[in-house]
Coordinates of C-alpha atoms in Angstrom, one line a residue:
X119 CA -0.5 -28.2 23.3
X120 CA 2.9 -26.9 23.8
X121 CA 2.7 -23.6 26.2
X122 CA 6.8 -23.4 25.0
X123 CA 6.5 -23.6 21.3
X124 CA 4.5 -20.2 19.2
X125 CA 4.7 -19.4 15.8
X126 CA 3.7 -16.5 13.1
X127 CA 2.5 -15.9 10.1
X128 CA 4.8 -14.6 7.1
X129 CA 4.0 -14.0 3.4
X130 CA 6.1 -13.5 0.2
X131 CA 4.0 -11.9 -1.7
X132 CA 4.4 -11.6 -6.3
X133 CA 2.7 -9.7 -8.7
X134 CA 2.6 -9.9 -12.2
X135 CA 1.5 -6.9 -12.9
X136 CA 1.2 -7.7 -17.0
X137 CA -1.1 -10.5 -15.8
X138 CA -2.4 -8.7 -13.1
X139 CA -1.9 -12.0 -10.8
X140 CA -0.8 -11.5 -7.6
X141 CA 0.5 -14.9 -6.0
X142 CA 0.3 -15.0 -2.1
X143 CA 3.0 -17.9 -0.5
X144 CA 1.8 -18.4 2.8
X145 CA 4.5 -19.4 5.3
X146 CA 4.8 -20.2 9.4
X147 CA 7.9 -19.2 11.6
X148 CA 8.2 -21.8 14.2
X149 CA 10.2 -21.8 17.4
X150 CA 10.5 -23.4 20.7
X151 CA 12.0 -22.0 24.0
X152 CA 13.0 -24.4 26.6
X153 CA 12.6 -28.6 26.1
X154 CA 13.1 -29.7 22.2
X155 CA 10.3 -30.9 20.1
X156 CA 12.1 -33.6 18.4
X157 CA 10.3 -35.4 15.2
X158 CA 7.2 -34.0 15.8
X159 CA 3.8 -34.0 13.7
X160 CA 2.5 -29.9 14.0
X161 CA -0.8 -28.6 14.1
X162 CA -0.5 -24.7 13.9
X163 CA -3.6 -23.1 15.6
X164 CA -4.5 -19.0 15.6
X165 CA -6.2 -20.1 18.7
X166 CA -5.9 -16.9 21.5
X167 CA -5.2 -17.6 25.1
X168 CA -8.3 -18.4 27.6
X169 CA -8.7 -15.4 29.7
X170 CA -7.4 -15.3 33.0
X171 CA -9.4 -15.2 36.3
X172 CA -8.7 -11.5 37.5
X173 CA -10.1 -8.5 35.7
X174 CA -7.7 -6.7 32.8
X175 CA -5.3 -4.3 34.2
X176 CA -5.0 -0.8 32.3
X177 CA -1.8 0.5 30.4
X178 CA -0.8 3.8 29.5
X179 CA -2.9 5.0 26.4
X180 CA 0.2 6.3 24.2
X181 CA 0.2 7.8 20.6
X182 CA 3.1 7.8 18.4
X183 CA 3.1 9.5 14.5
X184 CA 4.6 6.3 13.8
X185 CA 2.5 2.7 13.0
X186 CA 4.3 0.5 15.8
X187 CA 5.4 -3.0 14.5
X188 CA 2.6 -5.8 14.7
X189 CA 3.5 -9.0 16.7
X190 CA 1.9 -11.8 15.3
X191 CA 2.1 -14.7 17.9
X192 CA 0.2 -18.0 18.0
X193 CA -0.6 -20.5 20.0
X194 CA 1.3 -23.6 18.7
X195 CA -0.4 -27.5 19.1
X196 CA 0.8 -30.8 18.0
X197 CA -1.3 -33.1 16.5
X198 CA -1.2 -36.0 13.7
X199 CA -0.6 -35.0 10.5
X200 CA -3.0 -34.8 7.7
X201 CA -2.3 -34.7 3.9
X202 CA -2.8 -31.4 1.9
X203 CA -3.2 -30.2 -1.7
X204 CA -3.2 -26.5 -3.5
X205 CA -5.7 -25.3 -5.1
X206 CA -5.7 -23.7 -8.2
X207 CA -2.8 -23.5 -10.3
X208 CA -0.4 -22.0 -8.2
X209 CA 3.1 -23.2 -8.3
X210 CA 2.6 -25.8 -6.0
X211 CA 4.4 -26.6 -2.4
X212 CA 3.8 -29.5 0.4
X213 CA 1.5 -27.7 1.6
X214 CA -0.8 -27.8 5.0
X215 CA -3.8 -29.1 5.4
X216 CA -5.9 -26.1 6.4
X217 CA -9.2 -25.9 8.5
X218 CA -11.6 -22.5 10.1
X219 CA -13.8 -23.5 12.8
X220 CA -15.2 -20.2 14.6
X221 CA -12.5 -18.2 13.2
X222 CA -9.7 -20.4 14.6
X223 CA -7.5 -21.3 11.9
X224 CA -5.6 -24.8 11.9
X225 CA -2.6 -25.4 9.4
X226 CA -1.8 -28.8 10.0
X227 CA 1.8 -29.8 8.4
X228 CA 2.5 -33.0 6.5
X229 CA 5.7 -34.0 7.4
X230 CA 7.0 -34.0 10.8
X231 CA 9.8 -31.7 11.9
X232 CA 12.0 -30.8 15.0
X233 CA 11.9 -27.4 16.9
X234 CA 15.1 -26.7 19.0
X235 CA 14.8 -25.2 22.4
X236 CA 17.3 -22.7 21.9
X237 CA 15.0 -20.4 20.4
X238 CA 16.2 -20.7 16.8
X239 CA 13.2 -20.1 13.9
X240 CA 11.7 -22.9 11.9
X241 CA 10.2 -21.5 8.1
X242 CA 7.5 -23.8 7.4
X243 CA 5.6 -23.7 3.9
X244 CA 1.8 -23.1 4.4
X245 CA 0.1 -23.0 0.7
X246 CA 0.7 -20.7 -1.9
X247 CA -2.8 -19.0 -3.3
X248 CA -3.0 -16.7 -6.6
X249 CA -5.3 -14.2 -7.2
X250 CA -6.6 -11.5 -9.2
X251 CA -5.5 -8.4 -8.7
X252 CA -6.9 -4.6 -9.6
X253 CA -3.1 -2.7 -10.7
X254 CA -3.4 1.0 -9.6
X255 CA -0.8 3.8 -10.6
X256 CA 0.1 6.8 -9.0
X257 CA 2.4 9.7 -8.7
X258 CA 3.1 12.8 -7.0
X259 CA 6.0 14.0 -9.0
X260 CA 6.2 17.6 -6.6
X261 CA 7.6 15.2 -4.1
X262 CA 9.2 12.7 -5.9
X263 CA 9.2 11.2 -9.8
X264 CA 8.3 8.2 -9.1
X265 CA 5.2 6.3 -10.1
X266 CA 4.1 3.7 -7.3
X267 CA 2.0 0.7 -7.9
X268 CA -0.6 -0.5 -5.6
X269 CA -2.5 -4.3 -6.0
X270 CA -6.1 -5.1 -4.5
X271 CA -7.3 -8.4 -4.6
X272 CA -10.1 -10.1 -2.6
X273 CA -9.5 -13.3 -0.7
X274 CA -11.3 -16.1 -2.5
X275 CA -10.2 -18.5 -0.5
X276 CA -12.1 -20.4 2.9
X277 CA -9.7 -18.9 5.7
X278 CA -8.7 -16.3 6.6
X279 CA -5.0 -14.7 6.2
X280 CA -3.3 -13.7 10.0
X281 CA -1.6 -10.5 10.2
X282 CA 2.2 -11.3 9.6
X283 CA 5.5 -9.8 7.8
X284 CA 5.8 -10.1 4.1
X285 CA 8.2 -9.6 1.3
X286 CA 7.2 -7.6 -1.9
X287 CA 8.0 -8.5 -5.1
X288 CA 6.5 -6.6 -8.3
X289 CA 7.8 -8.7 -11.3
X290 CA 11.0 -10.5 -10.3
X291 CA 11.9 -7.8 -8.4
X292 CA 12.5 -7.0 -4.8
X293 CA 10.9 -4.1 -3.2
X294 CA 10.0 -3.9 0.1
X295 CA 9.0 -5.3 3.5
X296 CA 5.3 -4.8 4.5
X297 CA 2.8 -6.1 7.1
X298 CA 0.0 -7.9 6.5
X299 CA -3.5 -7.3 8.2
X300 CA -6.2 -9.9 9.2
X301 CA -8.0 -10.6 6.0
X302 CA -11.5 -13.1 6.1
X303 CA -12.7 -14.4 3.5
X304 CA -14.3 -12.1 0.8
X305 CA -12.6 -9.3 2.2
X306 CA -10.1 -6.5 -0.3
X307 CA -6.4 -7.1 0.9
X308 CA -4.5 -3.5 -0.6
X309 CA -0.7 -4.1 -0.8
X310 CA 1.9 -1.1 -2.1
X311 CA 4.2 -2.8 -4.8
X312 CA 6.1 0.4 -4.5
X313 CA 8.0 2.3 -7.6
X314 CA 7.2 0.7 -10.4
X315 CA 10.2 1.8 -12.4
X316 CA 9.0 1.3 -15.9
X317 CA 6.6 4.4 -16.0
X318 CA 9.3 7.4 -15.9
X319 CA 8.6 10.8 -14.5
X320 CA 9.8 14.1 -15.2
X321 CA 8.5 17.2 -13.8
X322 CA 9.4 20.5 -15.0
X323 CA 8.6 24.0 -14.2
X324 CA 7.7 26.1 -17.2
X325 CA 7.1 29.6 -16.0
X326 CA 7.3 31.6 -12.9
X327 CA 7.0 35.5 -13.1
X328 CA 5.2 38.1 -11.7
X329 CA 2.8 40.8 -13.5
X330 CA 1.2 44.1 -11.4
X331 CA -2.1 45.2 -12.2
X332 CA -4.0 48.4 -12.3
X333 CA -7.0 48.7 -10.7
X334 CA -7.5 52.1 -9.0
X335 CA -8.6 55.2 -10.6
X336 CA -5.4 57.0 -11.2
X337 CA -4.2 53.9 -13.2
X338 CA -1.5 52.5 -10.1
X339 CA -0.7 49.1 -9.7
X340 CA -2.4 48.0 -6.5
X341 CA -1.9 44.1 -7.1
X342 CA 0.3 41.6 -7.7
X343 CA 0.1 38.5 -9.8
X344 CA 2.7 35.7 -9.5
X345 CA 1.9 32.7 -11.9
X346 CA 3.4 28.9 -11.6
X347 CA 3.3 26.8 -14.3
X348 CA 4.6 23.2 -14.3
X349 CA 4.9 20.2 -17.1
X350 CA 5.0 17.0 -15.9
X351 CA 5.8 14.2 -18.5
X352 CA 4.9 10.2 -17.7
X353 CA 6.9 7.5 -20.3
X354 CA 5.2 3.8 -20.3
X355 CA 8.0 1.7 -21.1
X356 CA 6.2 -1.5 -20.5
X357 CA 5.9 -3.5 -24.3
X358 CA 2.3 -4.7 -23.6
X359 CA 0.4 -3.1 -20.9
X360 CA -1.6 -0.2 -21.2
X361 CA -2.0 1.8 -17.4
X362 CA -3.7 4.5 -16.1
X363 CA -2.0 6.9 -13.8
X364 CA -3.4 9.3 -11.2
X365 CA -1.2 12.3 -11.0
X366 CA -1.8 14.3 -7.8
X367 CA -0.3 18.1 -7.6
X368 CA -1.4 21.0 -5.4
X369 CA -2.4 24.1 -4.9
X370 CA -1.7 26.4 -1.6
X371 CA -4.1 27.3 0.4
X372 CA -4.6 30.8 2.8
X373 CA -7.2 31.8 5.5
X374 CA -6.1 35.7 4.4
X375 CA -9.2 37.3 2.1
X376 CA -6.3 39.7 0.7
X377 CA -4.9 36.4 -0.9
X378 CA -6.5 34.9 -3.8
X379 CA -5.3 31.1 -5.4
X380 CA -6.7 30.0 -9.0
X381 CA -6.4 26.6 -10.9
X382 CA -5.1 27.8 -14.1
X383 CA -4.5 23.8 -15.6
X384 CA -5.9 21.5 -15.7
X385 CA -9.5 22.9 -16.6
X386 CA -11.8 21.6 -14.7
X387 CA -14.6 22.0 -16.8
X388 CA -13.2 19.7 -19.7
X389 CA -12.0 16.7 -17.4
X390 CA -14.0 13.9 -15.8
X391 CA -13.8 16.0 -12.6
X392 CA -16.1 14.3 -9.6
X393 CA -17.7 15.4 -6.7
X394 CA -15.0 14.0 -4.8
X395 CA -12.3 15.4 -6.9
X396 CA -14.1 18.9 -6.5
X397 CA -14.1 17.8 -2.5
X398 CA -10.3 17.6 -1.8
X399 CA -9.2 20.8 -4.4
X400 CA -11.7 22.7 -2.2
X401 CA -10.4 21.2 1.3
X402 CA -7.1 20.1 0.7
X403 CA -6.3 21.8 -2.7
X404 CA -5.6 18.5 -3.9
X405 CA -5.8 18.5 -8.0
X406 CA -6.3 14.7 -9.4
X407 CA -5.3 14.1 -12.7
X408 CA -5.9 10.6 -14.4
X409 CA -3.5 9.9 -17.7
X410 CA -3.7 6.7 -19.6
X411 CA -0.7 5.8 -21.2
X412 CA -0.7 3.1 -23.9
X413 CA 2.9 0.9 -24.2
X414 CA 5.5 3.2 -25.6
X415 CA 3.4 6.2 -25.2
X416 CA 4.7 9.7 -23.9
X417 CA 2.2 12.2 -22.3
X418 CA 2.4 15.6 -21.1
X419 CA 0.6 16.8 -18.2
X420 CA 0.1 20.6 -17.5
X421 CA -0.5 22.1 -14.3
X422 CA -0.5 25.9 -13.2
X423 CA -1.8 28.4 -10.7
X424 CA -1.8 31.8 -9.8
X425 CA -1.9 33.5 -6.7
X426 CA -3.4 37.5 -6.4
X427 CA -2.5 39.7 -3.1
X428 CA -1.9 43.0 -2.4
X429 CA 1.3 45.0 -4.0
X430 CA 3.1 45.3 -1.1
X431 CA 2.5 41.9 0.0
X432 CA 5.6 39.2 0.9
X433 CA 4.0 36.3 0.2
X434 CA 5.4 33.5 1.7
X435 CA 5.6 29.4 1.8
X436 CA 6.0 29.5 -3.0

């Protein structure tokens, strides 16, 4: 074992999302500090440390609104190399021999390579695994017209993925950097695939005006009206694939009794509207749309509300 060498897991991750395949290349970043490793046969091991002989020493408990980034380091051991194949028809790599004893997980390289002690990072090829993958769609065109794509896939595979950095691509195209979480074996990995630019948005707003209504005795207006209607228009540009996309608006929401909010569109009555649907427009005002959208097709989605208050009222945060 070489206490100066540690490595970390990294993924370029592809989907297809026509084919709904999602291809997973699994990759190691290698380096040494201190003495070289010079033409060297490499086991990588997720082996942790042994624990020391004194207790564990508290640190501060801190919260941030931010996710902090996730170091991914690994015990590094050097061993004889071992012959390896891919299973599967994905595009195919030398790859590592792989092993899981215990939840330890041994990549053992088949050619031998040389670490530098200046630090400098070594990319070694893993395996490549492909999968398939369950394509979601979804936008919230109020915040931005965008449509984002999001891929879960189980692991079929006998080990486990580390947590490590990966790069996004959704069809030949670059999107993002992401992290990876620990993933066993018949677990659901979810990856964001980002904007998925061939779904267009458009969001509109068709009416905004104000009525007063009379509801006294001696015919006065006493309360106020003001209705918000919106049109919100999805394009599938894609030749060949058919998608479903939830559309998510919202409605405000007020502790004051004087104020009064109604869903005006869509009806929900007419729509497959669930229990948990029903949930989130009654605790978050949350309204969930779904629209399929064959290839080529154009569809118009309506949404409106209307808030009631008194007819003096300032209503405020519309």
């Amino acid at each position: 074992m070489s206490p100066g060498a540690s490595w970390r897991a990294e993924y370029e991750v592809v989907l297809d999302s026509q084919q709904q395949l999602m291809t997973l290349r699994y990759n190691a970043v290698v380096q040494a500090t201190g003495e070289g490793l010079y033409d060297v046969a490499l086991t990588l091991s997720s082996v942790a440390p042994r624990h020391g002989a004194a207790e564990p020493q508290l640190e501060p408990w801190r919260l941030s609104p931010t996710s902090p980034k996730i170091e991914c380091p690994h015990m590094l051991m050097l061993m004889s190399t071992t012959d390896g194949s891919v299973k599967g028809s994905a595009p195919s790599i030398e790859a590592a021999a792989v092993s899981e004893t215990m939840g330890m997980v041994n990549f053992t390289v088949p050619s031998r390579r040389t670490l530098r002690g200046d630090g400098s990072k070594l990319r070694v090829p893993l395996t490549v695994m492909q999968w398939k993958a369950d394509v979601s769609y979804s936008t919230v065109p109020s915040v931005t017209e965008a449509v984002f794509a999001t891929a879960v896939c189980t692991n079929a595979d006998e080990y486990q993925l580390l947590p490590g950095d990966a790069t996004v691509i959704l069809d030949g195209n670059f999107v993002a950097n992401t992290c990876l979480t620990r993933t066993a074996p018949g677990e659901k990995l979810s990856i964001p695939f980002g904007v998925d630019s061939s779904i267009e948005v458009r969001r509109k707003l068709q009416e905004r005006y104000t009525t007063n209504m009379k509801t006294n005795l001696f015919n006065r207006a006493s309360r106020q009206r003001l209705l918000l209607a919106y049109a919100t228009t999805l394009t599938n540009t894609k030749s060949q694939e058919t998608v479903t996309v939830t559309v998510q608006e919202r409605i405000p929401k007020s502790n004051e009794q004087k104020l009064t909010v109604r869903l005006l569109e869509p009806k929900t009555d007419v729509m497959d509207w669930t229990d948990e649907r029903q949930r989130r427009l009654e605790v978050d005002g949350v309204v969930e749309m779904q629209v399929t959208l064959k290839p080529g097709a154009i569809v118009t989605v309506p949404f409106a509300f209307e808030v009631e208050a008194p007819i003096d009222a300032h209503i405020y945060g519309l």
